[in-house]
mmCIF file of C-alpha atoms in Angstrom:
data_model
loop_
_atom_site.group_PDB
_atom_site.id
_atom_site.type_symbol
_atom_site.label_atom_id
_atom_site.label_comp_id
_atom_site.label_asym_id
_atom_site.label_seq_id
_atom_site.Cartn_x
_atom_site.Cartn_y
_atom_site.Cartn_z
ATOM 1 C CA UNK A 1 -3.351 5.936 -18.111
ATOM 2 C CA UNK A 2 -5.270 5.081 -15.284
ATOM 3 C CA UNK A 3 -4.202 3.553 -12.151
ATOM 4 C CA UNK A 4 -5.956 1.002 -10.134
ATOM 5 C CA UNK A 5 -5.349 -0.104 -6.468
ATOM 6 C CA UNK A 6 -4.749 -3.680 -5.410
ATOM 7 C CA UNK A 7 -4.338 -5.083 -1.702
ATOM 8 C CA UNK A 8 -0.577 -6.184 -1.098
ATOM 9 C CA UNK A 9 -1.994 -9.424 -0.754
ATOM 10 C CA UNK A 10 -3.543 -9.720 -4.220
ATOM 11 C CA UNK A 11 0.267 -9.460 -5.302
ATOM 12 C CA UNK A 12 2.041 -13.136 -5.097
ATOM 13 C CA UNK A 13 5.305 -13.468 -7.046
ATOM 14 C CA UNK A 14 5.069 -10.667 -9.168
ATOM 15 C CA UNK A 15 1.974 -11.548 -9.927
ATOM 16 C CA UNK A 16 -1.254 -9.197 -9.656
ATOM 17 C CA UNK A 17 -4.653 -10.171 -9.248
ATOM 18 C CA UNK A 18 -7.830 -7.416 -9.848
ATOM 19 C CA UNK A 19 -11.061 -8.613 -8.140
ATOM 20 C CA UNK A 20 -12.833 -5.510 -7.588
ATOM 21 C CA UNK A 21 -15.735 -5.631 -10.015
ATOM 22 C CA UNK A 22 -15.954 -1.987 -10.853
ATOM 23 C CA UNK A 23 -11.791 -1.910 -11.744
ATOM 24 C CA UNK A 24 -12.913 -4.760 -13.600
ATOM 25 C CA UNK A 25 -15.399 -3.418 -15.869
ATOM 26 C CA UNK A 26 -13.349 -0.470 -16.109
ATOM 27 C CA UNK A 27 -10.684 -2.136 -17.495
ATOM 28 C CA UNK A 28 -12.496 -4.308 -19.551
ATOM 29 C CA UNK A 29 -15.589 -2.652 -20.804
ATOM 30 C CA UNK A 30 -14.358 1.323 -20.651
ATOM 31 C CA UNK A 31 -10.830 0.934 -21.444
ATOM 32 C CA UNK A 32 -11.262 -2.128 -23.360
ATOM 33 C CA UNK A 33 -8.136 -3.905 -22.442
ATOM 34 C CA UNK A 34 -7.221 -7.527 -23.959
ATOM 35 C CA UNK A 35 -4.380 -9.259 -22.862
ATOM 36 C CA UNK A 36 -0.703 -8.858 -23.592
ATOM 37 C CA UNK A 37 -1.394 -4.927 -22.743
ATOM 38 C CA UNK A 38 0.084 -2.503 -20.164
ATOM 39 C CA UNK A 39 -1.503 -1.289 -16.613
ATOM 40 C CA UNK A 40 -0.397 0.607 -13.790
ATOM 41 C CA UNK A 41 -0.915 -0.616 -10.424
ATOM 42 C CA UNK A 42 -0.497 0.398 -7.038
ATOM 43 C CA UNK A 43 -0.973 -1.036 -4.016
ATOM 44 C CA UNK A 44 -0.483 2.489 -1.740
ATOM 45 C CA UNK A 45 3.238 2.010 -1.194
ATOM 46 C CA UNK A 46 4.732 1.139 -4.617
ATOM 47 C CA UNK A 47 2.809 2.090 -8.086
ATOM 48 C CA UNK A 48 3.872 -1.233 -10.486
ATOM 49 C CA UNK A 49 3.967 -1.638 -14.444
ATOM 50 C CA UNK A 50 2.131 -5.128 -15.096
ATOM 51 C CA UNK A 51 1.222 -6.984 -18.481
ATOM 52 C CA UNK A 52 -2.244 -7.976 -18.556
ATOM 53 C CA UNK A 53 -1.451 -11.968 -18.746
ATOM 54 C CA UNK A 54 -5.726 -13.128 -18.549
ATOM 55 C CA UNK A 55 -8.892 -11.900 -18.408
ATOM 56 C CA UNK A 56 -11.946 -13.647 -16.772
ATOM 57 C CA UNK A 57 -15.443 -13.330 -15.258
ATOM 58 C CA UNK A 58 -14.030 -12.580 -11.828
ATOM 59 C CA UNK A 59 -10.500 -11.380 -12.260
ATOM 60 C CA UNK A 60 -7.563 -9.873 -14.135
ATOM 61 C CA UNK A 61 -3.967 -11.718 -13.822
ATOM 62 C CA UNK A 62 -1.048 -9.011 -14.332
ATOM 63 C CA UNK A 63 2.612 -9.894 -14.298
ATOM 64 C CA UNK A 64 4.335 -6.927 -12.663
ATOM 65 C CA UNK A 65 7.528 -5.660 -15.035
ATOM 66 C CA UNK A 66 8.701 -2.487 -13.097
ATOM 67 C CA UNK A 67 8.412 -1.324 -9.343
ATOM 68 C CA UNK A 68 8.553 1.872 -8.294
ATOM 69 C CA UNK A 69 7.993 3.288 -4.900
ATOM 70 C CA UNK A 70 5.094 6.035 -4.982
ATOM 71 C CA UNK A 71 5.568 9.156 -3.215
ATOM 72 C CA UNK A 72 2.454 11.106 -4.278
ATOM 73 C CA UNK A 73 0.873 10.724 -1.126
ATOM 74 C CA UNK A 74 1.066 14.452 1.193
ATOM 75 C CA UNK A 75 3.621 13.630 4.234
ATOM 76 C CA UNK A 76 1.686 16.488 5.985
ATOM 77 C CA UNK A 77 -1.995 15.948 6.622
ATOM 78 C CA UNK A 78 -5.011 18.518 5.784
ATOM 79 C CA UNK A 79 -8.621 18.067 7.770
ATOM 80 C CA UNK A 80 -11.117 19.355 5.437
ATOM 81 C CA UNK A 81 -14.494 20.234 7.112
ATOM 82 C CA UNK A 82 -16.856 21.371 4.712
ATOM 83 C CA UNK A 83 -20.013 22.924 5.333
ATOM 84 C CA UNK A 84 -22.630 20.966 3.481
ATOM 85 C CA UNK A 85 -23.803 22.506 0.088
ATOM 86 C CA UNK A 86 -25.944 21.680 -2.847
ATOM 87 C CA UNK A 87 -25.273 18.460 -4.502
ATOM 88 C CA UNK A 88 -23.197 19.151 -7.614
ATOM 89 C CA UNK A 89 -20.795 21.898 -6.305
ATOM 90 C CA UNK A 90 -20.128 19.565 -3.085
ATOM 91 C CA UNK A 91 -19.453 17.204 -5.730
ATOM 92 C CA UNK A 92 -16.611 19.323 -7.096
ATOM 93 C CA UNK A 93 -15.142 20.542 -3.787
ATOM 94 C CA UNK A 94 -14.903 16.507 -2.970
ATOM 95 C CA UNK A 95 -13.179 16.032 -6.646
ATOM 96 C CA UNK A 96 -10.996 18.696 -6.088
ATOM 97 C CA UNK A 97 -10.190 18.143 -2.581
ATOM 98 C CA UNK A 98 -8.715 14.493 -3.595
ATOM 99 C CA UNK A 99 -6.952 15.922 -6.365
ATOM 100 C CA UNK A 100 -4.974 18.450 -3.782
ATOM 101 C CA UNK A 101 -4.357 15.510 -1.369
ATOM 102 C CA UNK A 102 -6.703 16.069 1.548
ATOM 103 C CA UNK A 103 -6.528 13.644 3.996
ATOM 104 C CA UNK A 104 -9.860 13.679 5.968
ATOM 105 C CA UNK A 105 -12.860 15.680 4.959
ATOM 106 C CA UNK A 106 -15.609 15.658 7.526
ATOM 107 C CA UNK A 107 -19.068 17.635 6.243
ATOM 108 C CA UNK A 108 -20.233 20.021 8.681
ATOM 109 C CA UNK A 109 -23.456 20.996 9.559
ATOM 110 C CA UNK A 110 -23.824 24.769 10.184
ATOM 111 C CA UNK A 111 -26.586 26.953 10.495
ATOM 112 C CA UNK A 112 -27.086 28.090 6.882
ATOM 113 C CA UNK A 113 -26.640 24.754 5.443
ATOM 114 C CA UNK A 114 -29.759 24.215 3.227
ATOM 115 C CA UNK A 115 -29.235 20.832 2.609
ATOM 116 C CA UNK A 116 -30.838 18.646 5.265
ATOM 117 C CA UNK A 117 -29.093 14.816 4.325
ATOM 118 C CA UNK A 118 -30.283 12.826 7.583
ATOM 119 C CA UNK A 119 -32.554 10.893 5.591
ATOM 120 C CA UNK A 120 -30.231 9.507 3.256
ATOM 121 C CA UNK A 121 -26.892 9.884 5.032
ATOM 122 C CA UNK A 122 -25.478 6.391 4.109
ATOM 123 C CA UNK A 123 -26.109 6.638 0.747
ATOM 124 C CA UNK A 124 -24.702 10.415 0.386
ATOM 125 C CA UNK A 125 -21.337 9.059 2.035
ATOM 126 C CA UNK A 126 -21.124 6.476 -0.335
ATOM 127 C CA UNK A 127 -21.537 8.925 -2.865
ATOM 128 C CA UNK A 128 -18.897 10.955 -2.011
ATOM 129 C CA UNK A 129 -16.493 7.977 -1.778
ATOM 130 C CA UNK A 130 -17.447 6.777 -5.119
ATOM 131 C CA UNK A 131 -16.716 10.899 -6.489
ATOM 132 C CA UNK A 132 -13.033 10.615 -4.262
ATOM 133 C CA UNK A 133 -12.393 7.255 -5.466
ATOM 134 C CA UNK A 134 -12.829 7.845 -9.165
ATOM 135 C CA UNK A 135 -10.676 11.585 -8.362
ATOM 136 C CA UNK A 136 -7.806 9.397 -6.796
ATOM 137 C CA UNK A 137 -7.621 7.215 -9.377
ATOM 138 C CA UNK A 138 -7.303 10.197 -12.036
ATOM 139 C CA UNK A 139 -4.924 12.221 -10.309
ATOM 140 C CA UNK A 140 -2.786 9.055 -9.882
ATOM 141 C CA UNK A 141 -2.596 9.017 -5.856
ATOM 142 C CA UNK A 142 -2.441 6.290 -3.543
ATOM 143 C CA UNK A 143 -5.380 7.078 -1.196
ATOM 144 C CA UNK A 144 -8.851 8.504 -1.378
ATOM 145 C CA UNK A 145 -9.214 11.010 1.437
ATOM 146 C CA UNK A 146 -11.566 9.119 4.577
ATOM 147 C CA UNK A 147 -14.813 10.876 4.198
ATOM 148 C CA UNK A 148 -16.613 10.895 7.802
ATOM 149 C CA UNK A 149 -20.108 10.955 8.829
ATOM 150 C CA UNK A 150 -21.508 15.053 9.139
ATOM 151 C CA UNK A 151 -20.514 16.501 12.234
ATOM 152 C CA UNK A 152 -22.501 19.803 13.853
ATOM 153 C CA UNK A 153 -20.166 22.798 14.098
ATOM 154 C CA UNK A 154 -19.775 23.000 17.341
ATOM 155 C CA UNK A 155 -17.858 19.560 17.354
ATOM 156 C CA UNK A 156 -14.830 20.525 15.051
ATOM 157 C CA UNK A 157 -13.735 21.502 18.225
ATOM 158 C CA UNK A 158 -13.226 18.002 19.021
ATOM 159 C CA UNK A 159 -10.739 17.879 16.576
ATOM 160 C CA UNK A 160 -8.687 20.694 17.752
ATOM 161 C CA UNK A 161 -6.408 17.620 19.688
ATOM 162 C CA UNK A 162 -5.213 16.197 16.959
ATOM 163 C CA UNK A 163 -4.160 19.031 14.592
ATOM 164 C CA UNK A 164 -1.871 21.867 15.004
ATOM 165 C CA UNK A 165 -3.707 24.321 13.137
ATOM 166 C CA UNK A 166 -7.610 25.228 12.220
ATOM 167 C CA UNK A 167 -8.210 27.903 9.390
ATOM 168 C CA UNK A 168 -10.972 29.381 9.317
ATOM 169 C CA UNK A 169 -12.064 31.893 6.578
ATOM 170 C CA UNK A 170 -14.366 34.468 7.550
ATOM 171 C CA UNK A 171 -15.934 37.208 5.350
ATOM 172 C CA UNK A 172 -16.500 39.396 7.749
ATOM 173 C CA UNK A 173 -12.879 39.201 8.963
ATOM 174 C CA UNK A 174 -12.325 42.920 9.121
ATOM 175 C CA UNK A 175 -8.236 43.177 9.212
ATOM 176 C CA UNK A 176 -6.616 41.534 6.777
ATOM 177 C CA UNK A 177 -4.981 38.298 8.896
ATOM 178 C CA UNK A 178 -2.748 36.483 5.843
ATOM 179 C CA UNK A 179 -2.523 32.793 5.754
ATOM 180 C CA UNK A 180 0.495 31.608 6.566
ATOM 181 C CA UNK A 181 2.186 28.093 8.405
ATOM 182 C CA UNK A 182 5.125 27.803 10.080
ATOM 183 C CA UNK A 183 7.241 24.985 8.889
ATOM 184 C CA UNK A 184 6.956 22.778 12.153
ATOM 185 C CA UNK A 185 3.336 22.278 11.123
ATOM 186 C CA UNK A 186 2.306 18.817 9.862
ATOM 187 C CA UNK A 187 -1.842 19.118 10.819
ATOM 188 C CA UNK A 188 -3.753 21.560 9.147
ATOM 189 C CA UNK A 189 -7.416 22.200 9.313
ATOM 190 C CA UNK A 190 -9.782 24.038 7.297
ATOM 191 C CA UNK A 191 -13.206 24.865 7.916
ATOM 192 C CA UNK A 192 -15.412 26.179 5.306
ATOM 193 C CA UNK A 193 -18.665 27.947 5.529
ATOM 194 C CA UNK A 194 -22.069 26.953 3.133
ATOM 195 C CA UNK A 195 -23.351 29.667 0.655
ATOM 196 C CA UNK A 196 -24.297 32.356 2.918
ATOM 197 C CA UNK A 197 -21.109 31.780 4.904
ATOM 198 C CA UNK A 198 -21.159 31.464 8.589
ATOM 199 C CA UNK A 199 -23.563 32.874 11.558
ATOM 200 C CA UNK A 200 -21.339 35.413 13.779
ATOM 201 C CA UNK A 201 -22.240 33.045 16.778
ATOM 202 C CA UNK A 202 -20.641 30.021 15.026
ATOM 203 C CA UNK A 203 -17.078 32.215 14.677
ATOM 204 C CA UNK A 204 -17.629 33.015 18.584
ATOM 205 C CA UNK A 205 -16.999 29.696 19.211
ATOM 206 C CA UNK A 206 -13.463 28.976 17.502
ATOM 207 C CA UNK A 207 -12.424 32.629 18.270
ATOM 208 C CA UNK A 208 -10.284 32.543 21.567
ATOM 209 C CA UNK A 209 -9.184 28.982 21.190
ATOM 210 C CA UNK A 210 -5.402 28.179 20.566
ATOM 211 C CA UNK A 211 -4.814 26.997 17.171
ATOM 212 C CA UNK A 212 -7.602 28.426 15.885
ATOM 213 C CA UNK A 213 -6.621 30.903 12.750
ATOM 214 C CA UNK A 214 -9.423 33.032 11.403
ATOM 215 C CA UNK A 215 -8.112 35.069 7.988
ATOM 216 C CA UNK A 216 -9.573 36.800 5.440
ATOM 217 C CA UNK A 217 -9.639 35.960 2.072
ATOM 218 C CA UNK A 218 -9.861 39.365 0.118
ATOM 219 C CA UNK A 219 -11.938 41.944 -0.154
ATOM 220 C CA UNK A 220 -14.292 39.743 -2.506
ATOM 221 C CA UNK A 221 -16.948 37.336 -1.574
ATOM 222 C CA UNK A 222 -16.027 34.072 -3.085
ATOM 223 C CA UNK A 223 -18.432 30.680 -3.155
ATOM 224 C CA UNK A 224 -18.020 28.209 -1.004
ATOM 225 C CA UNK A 225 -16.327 26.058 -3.197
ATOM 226 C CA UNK A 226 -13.594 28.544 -4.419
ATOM 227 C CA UNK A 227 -13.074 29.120 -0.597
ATOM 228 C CA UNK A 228 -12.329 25.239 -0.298
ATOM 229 C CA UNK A 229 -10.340 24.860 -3.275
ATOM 230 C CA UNK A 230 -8.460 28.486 -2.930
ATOM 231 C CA UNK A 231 -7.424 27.453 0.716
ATOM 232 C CA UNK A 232 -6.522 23.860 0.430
ATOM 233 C CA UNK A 233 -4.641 24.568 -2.234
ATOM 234 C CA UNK A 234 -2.436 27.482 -0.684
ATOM 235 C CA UNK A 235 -1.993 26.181 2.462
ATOM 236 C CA UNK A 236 -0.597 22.735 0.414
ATOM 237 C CA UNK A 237 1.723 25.074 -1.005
ATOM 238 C CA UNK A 238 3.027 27.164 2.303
ATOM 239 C CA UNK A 239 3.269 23.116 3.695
ATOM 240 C CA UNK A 240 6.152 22.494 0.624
ATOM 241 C CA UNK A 241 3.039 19.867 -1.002
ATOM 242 C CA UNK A 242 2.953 21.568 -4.674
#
């Protein structure tokens, strides 16, 4: 069963109120719910059982039954920055991103991105929160990952202060560097090339910096979305979050 997220404040003795229109037409138009039935709740701390008590034009009224404190959420935080590619598969890396418990995803702009969004930046964005939103609520986690505005490549260095580690996977990574963290890490990030992968330049930059981790992934060339989803998903695991 779904779950749908509710400000603390919309909970007053026990009681639950849904105002947001699309969790109402979700609940009333796709799941067709009537009252008297069950929904789950959560408000990003605890995830609640609630009986649907009444239905109307502007809001659903839920009496909470069970409380339960939700601990889905990563404790350790992963920085996805994705280079920009075509619509649908960056529409899958965002899906599957949320699903493995990213915390921030920033799209990158990088030499051989294709896809030139500056015209319609605000509405992209909004996109992609709609695509994370819809993920979080299906994999049942408290949070949506922040999605930020595109960044060039050059200023994921800016990041470098707040994280502990940056991966970077490189085809033409030569030696075979394994991925690995050490268990004091708790601030991963990952950058991500577009199809064609990244410009020898653009590795030049992150190369000598501290905390800066460039691997290889195999001896196969993989898409840029199997990158994303192959990496976030191992480094989750060597960071004890799967």
């Amino acid at each position: 069963m779904p779950i749908f997220f509710i400000e603390s404040k919309n909970i007053v003795n026990d009681i639950a109120y849904i105002t947001d229109k699309d969790d109402l037409n979700h609940v009333v138009k796709v799941l067709r719910k009537r009252e008297g039935e069950a929904l789950n709740l959560c408000d990003g701390v605890y995830d609640y059982k609630a009986k649907i008590l009444e239905i109307s034009k502007d809001k659903i009224k839920a009496a909470i039954e069970e409380k339960i404190l939700n601990q889905r959420e990563p404790q350790k935080d992963v920085f996805l920055f994705q280079s920009i590619i075509k619509n649908q598969k960056m529409d899958i890396i965002i899906q599957k991103a949320t699903e493995l418990g990213v915390k921030v995803l920033i799209p990158v702009i990088s030499k051989r991105v294709v896809i030139d969004i500056s015209e319609k930046e605000e509405k992209k964005i909004q996109r992609w929160q709609k695509i994370a939103k819809e993920s979080q609520k299906q994999c049942l986690r408290p949070y949506s990952p922040q999605i930020q505005r595109p960044i060039e490549i050059g200023k994921v260095k800016d990041f470098l202060d707040e994280l502990d580690l940056l991966i970077i996977p490189y085809e033409k990574k030569i030696e075979r560097v394994h991925l690995d963290v050490e268990p004091n890490i708790n601030r991963v990030g990952i950058l991500i090339g577009p199809e064609g992968g990244f410009e020898e330049e653009e590795i030049e930059i992150f190369k000598d910096l501290q905390k800066v981790r460039i691997v290889s992934l195999g001896k196969r060339i993989l898409r840029s979305e199997t990158a994303a989803i192959s990496v976030i998903s191992i480094v989750m695991h060597l960071l004890g979050e799967m």
